CSV table of C-alpha atoms in Angstrom, one decimal:
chain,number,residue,atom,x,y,z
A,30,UNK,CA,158.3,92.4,107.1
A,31,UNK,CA,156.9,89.5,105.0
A,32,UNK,CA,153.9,88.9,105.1
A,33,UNK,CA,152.6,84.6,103.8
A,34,UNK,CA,149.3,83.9,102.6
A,35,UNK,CA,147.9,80.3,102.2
A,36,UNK,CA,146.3,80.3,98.8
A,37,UNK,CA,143.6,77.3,98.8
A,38,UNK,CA,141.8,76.1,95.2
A,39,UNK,CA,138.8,74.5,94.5
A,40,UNK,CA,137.8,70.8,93.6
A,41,UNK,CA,135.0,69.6,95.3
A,42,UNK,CA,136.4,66.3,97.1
A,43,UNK,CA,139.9,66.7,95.2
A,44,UNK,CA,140.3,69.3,98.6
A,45,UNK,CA,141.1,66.6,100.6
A,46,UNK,CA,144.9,66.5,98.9
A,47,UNK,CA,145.2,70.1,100.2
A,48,UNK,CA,144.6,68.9,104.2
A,49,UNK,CA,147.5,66.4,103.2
A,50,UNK,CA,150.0,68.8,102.3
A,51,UNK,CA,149.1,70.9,105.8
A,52,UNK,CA,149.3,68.0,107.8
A,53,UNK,CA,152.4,67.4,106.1
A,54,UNK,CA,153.7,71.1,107.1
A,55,UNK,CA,152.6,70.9,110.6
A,56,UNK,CA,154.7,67.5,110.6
A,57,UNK,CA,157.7,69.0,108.8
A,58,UNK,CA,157.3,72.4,111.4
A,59,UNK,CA,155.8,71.5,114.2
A,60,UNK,CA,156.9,75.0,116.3
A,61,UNK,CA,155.0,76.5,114.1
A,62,UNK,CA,152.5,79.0,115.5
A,63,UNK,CA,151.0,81.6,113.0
A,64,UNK,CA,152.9,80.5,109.6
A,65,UNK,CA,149.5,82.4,107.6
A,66,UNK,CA,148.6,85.5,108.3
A,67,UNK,CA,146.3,85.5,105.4
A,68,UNK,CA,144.3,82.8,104.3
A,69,UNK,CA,142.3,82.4,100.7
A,70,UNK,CA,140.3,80.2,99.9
A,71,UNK,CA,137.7,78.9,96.5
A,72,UNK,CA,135.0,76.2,96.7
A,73,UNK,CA,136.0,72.8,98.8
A,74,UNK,CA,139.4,75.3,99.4
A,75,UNK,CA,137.2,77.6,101.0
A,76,UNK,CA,135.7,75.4,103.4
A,77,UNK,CA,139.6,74.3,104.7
A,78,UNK,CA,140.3,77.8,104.5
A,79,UNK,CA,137.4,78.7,107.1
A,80,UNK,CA,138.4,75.9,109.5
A,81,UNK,CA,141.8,76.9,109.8
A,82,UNK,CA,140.9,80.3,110.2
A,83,UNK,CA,138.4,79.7,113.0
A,84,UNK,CA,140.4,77.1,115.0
A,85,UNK,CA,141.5,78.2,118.3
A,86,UNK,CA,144.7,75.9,118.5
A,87,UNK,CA,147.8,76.5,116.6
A,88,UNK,CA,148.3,75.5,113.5
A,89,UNK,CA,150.0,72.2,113.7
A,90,UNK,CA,146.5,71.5,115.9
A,91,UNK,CA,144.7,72.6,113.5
A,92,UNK,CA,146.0,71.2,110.5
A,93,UNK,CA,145.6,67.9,113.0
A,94,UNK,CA,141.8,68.6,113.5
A,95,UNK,CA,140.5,69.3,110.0
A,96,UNK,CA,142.6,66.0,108.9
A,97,UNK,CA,140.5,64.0,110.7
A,98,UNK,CA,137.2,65.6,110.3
A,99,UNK,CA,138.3,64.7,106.5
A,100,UNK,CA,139.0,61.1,107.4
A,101,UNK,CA,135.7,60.5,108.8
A,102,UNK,CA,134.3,61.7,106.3
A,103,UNK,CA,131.0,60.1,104.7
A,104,UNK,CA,129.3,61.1,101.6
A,105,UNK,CA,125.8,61.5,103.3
A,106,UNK,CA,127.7,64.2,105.0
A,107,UNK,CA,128.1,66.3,102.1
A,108,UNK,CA,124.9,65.6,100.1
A,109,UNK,CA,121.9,63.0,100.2
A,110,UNK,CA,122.6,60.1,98.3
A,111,UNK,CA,118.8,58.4,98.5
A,112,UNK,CA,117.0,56.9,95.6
A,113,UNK,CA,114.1,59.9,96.0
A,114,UNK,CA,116.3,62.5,96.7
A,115,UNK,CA,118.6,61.9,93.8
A,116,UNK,CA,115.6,61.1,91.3
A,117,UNK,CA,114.0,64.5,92.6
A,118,UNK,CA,117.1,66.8,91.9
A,119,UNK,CA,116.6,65.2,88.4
A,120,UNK,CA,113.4,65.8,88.0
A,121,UNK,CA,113.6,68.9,89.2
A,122,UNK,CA,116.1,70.1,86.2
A,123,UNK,CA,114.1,68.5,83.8
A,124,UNK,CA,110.9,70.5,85.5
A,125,UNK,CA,112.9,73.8,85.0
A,126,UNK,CA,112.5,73.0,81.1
A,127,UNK,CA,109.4,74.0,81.2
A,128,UNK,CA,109.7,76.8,83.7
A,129,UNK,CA,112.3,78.6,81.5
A,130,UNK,CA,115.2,77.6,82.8
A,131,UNK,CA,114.5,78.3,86.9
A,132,UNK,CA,111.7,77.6,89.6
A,133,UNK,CA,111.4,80.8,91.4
A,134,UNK,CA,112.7,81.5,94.2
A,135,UNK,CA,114.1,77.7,95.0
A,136,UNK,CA,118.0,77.4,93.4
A,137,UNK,CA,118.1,74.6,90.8
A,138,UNK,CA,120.3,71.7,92.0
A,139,UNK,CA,121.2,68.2,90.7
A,140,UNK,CA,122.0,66.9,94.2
A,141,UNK,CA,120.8,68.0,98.0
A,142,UNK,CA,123.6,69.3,99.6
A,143,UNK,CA,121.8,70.6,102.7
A,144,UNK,CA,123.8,67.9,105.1
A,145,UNK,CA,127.2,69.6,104.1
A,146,UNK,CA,125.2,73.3,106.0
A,147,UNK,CA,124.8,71.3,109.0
A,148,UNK,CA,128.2,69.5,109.3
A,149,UNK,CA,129.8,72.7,108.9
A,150,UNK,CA,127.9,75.1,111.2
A,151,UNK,CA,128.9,72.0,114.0
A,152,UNK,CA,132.5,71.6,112.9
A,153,UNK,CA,133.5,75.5,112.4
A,154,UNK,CA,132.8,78.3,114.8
A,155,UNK,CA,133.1,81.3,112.9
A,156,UNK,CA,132.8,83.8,116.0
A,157,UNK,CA,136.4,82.3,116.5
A,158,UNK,CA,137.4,84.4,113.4
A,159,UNK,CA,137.3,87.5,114.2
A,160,UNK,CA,138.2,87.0,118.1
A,161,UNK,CA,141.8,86.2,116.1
A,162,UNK,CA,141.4,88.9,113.7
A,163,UNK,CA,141.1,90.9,117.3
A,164,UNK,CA,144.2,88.9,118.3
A,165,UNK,CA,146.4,89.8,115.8
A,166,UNK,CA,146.8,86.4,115.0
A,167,UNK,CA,145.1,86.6,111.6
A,168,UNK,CA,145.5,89.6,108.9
A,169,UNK,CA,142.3,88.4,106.8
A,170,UNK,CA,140.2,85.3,105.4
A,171,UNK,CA,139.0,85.4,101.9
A,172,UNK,CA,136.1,83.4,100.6
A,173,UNK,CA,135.4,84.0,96.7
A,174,UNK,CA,132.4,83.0,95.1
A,175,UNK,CA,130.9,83.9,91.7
A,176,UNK,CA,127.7,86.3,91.6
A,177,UNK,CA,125.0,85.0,88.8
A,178,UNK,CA,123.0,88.3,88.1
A,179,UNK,CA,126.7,91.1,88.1
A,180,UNK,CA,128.7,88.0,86.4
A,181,UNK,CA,131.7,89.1,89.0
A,182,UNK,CA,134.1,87.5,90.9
A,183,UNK,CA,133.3,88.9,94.7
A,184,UNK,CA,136.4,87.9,97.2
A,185,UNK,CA,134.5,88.0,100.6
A,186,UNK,CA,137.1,89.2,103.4
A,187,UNK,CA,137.0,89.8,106.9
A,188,UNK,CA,140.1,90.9,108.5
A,189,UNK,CA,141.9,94.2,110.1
A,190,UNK,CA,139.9,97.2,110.1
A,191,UNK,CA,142.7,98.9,107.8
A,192,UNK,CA,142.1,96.7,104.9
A,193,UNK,CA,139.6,98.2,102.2
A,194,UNK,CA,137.5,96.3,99.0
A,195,UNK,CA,139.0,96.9,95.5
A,196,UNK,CA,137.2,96.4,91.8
A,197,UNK,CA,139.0,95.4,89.4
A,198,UNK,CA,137.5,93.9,86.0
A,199,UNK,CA,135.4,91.6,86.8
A,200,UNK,CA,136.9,90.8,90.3
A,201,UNK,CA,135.4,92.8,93.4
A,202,UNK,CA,137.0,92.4,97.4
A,203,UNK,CA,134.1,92.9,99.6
A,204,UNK,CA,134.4,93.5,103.5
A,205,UNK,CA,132.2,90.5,105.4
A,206,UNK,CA,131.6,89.0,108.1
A,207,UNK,CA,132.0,85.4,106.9
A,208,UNK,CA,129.6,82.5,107.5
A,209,UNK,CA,128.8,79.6,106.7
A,210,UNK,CA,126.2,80.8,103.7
A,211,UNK,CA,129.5,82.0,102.2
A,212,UNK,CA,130.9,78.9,101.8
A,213,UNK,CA,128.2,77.1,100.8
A,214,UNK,CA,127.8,79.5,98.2
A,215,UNK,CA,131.5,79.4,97.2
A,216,UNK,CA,131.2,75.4,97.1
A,217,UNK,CA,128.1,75.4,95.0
A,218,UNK,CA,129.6,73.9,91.8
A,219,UNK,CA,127.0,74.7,88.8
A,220,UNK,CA,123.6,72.5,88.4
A,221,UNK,CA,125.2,70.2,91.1
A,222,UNK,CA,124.5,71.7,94.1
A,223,UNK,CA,122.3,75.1,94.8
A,224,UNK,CA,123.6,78.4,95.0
A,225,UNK,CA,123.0,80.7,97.9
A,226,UNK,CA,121.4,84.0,98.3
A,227,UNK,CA,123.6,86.7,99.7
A,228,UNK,CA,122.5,90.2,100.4
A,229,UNK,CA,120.7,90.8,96.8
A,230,UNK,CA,122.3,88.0,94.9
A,231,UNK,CA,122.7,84.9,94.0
A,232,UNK,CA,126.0,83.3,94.0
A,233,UNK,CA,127.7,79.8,92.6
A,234,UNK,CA,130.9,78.3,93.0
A,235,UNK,CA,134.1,80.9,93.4
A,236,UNK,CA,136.4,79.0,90.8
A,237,UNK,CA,133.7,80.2,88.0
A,238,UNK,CA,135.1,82.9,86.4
A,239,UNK,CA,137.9,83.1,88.8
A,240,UNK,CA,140.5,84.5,86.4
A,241,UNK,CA,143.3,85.6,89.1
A,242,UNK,CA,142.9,83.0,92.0
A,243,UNK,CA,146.5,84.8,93.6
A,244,UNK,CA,145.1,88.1,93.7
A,245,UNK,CA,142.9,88.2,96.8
A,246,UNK,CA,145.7,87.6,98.9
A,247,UNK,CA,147.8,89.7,97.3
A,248,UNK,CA,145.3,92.5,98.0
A,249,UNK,CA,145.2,91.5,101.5
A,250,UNK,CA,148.7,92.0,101.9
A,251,UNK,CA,150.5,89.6,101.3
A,252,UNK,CA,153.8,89.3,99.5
A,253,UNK,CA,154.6,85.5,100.3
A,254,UNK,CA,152.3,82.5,98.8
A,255,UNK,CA,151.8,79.3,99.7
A,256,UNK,CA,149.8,77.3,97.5
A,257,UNK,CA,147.9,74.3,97.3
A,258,UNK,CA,146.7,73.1,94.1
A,259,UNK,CA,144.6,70.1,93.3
A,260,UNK,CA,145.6,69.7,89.7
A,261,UNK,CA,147.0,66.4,88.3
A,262,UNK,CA,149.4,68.1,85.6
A,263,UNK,CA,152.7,67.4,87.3
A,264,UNK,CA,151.8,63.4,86.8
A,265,UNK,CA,151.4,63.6,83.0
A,266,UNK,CA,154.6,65.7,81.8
A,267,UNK,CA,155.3,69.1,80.1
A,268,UNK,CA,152.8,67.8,77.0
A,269,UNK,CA,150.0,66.6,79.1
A,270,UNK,CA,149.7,62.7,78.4
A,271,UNK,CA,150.7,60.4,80.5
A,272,UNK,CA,151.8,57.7,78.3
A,273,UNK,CA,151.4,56.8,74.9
A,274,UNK,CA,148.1,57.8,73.3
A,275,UNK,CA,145.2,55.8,72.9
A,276,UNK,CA,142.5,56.2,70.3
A,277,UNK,CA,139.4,56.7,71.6
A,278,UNK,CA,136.8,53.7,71.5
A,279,UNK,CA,133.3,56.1,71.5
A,280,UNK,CA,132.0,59.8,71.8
A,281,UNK,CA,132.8,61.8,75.2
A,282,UNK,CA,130.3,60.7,77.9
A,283,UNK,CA,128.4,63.5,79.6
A,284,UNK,CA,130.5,62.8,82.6
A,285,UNK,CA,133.7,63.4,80.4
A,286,UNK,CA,132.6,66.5,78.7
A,287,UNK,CA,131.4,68.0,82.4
A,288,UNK,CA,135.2,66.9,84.1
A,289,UNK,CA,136.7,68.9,81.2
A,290,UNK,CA,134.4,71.5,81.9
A,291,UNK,CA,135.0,71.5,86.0
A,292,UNK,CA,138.9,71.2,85.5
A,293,UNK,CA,138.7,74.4,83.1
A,294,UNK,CA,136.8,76.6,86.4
A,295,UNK,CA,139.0,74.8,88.8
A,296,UNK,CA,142.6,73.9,87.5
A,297,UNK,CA,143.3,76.0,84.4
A,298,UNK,CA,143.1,79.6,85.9
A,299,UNK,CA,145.2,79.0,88.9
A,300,UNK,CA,147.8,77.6,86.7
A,301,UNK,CA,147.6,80.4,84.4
A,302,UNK,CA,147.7,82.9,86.7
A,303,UNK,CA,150.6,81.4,88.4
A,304,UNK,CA,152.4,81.6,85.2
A,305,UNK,CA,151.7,85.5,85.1
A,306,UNK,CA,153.1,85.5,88.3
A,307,UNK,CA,156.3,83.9,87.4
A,308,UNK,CA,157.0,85.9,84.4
A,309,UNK,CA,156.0,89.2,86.1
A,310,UNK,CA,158.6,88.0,88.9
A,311,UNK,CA,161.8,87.3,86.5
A,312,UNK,CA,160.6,91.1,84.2
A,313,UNK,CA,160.8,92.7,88.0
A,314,UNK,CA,164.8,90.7,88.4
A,315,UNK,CA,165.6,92.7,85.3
A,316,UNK,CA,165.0,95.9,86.2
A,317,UNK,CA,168.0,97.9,87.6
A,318,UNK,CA,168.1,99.0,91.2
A,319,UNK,CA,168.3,102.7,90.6
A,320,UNK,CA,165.1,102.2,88.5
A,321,UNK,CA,163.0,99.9,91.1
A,322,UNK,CA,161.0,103.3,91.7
A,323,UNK,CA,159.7,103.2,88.4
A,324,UNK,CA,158.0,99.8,88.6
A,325,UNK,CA,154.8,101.4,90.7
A,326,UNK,CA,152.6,98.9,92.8
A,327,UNK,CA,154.3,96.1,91.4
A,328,UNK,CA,156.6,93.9,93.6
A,329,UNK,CA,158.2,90.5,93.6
A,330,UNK,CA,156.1,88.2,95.3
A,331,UNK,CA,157.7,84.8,96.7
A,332,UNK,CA,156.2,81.2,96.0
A,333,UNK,CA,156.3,77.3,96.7
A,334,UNK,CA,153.3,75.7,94.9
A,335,UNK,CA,152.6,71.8,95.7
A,336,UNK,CA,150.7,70.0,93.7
A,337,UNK,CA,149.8,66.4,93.2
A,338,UNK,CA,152.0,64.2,91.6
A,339,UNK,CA,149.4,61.3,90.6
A,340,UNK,CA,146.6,61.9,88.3
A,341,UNK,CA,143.5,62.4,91.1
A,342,UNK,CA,140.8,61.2,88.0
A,343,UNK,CA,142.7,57.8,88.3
A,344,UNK,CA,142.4,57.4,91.9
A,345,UNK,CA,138.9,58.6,91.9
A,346,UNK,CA,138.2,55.9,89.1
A,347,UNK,CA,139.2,53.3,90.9
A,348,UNK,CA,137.4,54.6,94.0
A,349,UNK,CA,133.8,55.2,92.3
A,350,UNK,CA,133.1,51.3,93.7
A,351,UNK,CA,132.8,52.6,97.2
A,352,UNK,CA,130.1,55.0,96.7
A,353,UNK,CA,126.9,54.3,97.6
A,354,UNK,CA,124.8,52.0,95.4
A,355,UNK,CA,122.2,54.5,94.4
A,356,UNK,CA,124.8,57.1,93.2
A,357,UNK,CA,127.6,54.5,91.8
A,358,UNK,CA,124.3,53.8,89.1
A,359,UNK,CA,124.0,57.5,88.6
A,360,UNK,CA,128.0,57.5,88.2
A,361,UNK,CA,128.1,54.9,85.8
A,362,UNK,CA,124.8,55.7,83.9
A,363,UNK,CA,126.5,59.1,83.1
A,364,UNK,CA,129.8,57.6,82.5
A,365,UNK,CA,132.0,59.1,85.8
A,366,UNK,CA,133.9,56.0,85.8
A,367,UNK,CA,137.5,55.4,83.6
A,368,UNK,CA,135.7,52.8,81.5
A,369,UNK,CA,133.6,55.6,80.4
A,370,UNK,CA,136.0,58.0,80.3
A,371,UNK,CA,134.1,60.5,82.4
A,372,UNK,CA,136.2,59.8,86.0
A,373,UNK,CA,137.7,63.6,86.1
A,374,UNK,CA,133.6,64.0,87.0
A,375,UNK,CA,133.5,61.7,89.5
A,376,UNK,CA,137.1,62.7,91.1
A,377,UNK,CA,135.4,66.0,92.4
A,378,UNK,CA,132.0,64.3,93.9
A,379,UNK,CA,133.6,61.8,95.8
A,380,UNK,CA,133.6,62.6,99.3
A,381,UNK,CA,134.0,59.1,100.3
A,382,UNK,CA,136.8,58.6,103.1
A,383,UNK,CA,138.6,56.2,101.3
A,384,UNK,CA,138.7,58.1,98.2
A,385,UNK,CA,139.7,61.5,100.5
A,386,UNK,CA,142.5,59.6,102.7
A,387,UNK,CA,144.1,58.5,99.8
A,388,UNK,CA,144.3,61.6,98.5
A,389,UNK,CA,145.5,63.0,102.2
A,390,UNK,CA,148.1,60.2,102.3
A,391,UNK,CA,149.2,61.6,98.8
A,392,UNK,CA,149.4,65.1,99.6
A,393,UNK,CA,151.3,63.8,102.9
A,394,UNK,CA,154.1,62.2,100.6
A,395,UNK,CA,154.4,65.0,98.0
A,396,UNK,CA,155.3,67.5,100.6
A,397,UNK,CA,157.4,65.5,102.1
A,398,UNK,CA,159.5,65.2,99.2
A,399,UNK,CA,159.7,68.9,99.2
A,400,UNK,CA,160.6,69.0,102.8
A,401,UNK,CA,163.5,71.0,102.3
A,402,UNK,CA,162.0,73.2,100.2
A,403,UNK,CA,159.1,73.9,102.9
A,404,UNK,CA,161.7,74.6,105.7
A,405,UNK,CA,163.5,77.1,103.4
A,406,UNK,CA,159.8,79.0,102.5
A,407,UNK,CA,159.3,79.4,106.4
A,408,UNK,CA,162.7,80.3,107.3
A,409,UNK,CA,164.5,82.1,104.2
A,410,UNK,CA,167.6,83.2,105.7
């Protein structure tokens, strides 16, 4: 029997896309009662992952619920925007400086993301999720986050009592009780917001070294993957440029240079390890029945990827107006806007709820293009 697993990427605010496409599904599928056995999740992906994990409902009331925690969503809910709190995280990494590079015990953090804790602990029960695990109504969850001091990859799971860790190179599946440390860990993108002490260590944002996104869930079980990405590479073509291309008027803002850097950690594994997928999938086609012995652990895996068909550092762009005034200074001072080139930056920070219900609406419309597609993944026969 098949088993599906809901792969969810990171990207900061660009997670709201990803409650789009579900909301979509729920829409498309409404009978729909356990359609992911296992769920995976990275960063912002992580914290959808969670919720759907731990809701009670069924999915399609699920997929309801998160959507519109997501479109009531404020950014003081995520991280404090004040003029003092934002000039102290900066002050504080200028501090560090002088304090090679840390200040002790206390995590080094641009922003204060301490009302994303709180929001979450009131939004998410996580008792629910193993009282489903118990249910058989859900094989596993999988939080990943990267550790600072081992330099690993650590998948977090909690699931059926069968399932058992792994190590691979740099990648490690740990059995845990999840909770809301983990994902603030998992969503702690570098310098922006803290990381989080767990057990011994110290750990950052999962899609940091993630270099096989799929593989958690594939671990798990699973041998069916639905997946959510958040990248905007289906707008701009096989060559990535949307358009004709325009010389560039200065030198890369910070805010550029850092958006290259976040889609690197965020985008550019999952799509790479897609591809692996892919070509390990049409080598396994080739391979003569009578030999299918000889192929060892390896098996064809079945996917349907959505992914946005608009570039998201475009939308965000022309969203960066409706942040609050204190931060829309710090935005454009660093140059997250598309004058200065730098809006990839600000596409991931913006946890504004017009910014994320334009993405939701988005992610509504692209899976609804691939309705049929959708109704043939959950009914293949």
């Amino acid at each position: 029997m098949s088993t599906n697993a809901l792969i969810l990427s990171g990207g900061g605010a660009r997670a709201a896309y990803q409650v789009g496409v579900l909301l979509a599904v729920s829409d498309i599928l409404p009978d729909l009662k356990n359609p992911f056995p296992i769920i995976s999740g990275t960063s912002a992906g992580a914290i959808n992952a969670a919720a759907l994990a731990a809701h009670p409902g069924t999915f399609h009331r699920s997929a309801h619920d998160l959507a519109s925690t997501w479109r009531s969503l404020e950014i003081e809910q995520v991280f404090k925007t004040d003029f003092r709190s934002l000039a102290g995280g900066g002050a504080k990494v200028l501090c560090s400086f002088f304090q090679e590079g840390s200040r002790g015990q206390k995590p080094i953090a641009l922003f204060d993301n301490s009302p994303l804790r709180t929001l979450l602990s009131e939004v998410i029960n996580f008792s629910n999720i193993q009282k489903k695990i118990n249910r058989g109504l859900l094989e596993a969850l999988s939080i990943t986050a990267l550790g600072y001091n081992s330099g690993e990859s650590v998948s977090f799971f909690q699931g059926q009592p069968e399932l058992r860790g792994w190590r691979r190179y740099r990648r490690v599946g740990a059995p845990s009780e999840i909770t809301v440390e983990h994902l603030m860990a998992s969503s702690a993108i570098p310098v922006i917001f803290p990381t989080v002490k767990l057990s011994r260590e110290y750990f950052g944002d999962g899609a940091m070294r993630q270099m096989a996104p799929i593989s958690s869930a594939l671990h798990l079980g699973a041998d069916r993957l639905f997946i959510i990405g958040v990248s905007g590479n289906r707008a701009v073509g096989p060559w990535g440029h949307a358009g004709k291309f325009t010389p560039p008027k200065h030198s890369p803002s910070i805010a550029q240079i850092l958006g290259h850097m976040l889609n690197s950690a965020f985008i550019d594994s999952l799509e790479g390890d897609i591809e692996h997928l892919e070509r390990v999938n049409e080598l396994l086609r080739l391979v003569p029945e009578e030999n299918s012995e000889q192929t060892g652990y390896l098996r064809e895996v079945d996917t349907l990827i959505i992914s946005p068909t608009k570039r998201l550092d475009k939308i965000a762009g022309r969203r960066v107006r409706s942040l609050p005034r204190t931060l829309r200074y710090f935005m454009r001072g660093s140059g997250a806007t598309a004058k200065g080139g730098g809006s990839a930056a600000a596409s991931y920070l913006l946890f504004s709820h017009e910014y994320c219900n334009e993405l939701m609406e988005l992610g509504y419309q692209d899976a609804m293009w691939d309705k049929e597609k959708i109704e043939r993944f959950f009914n293949p026969e």
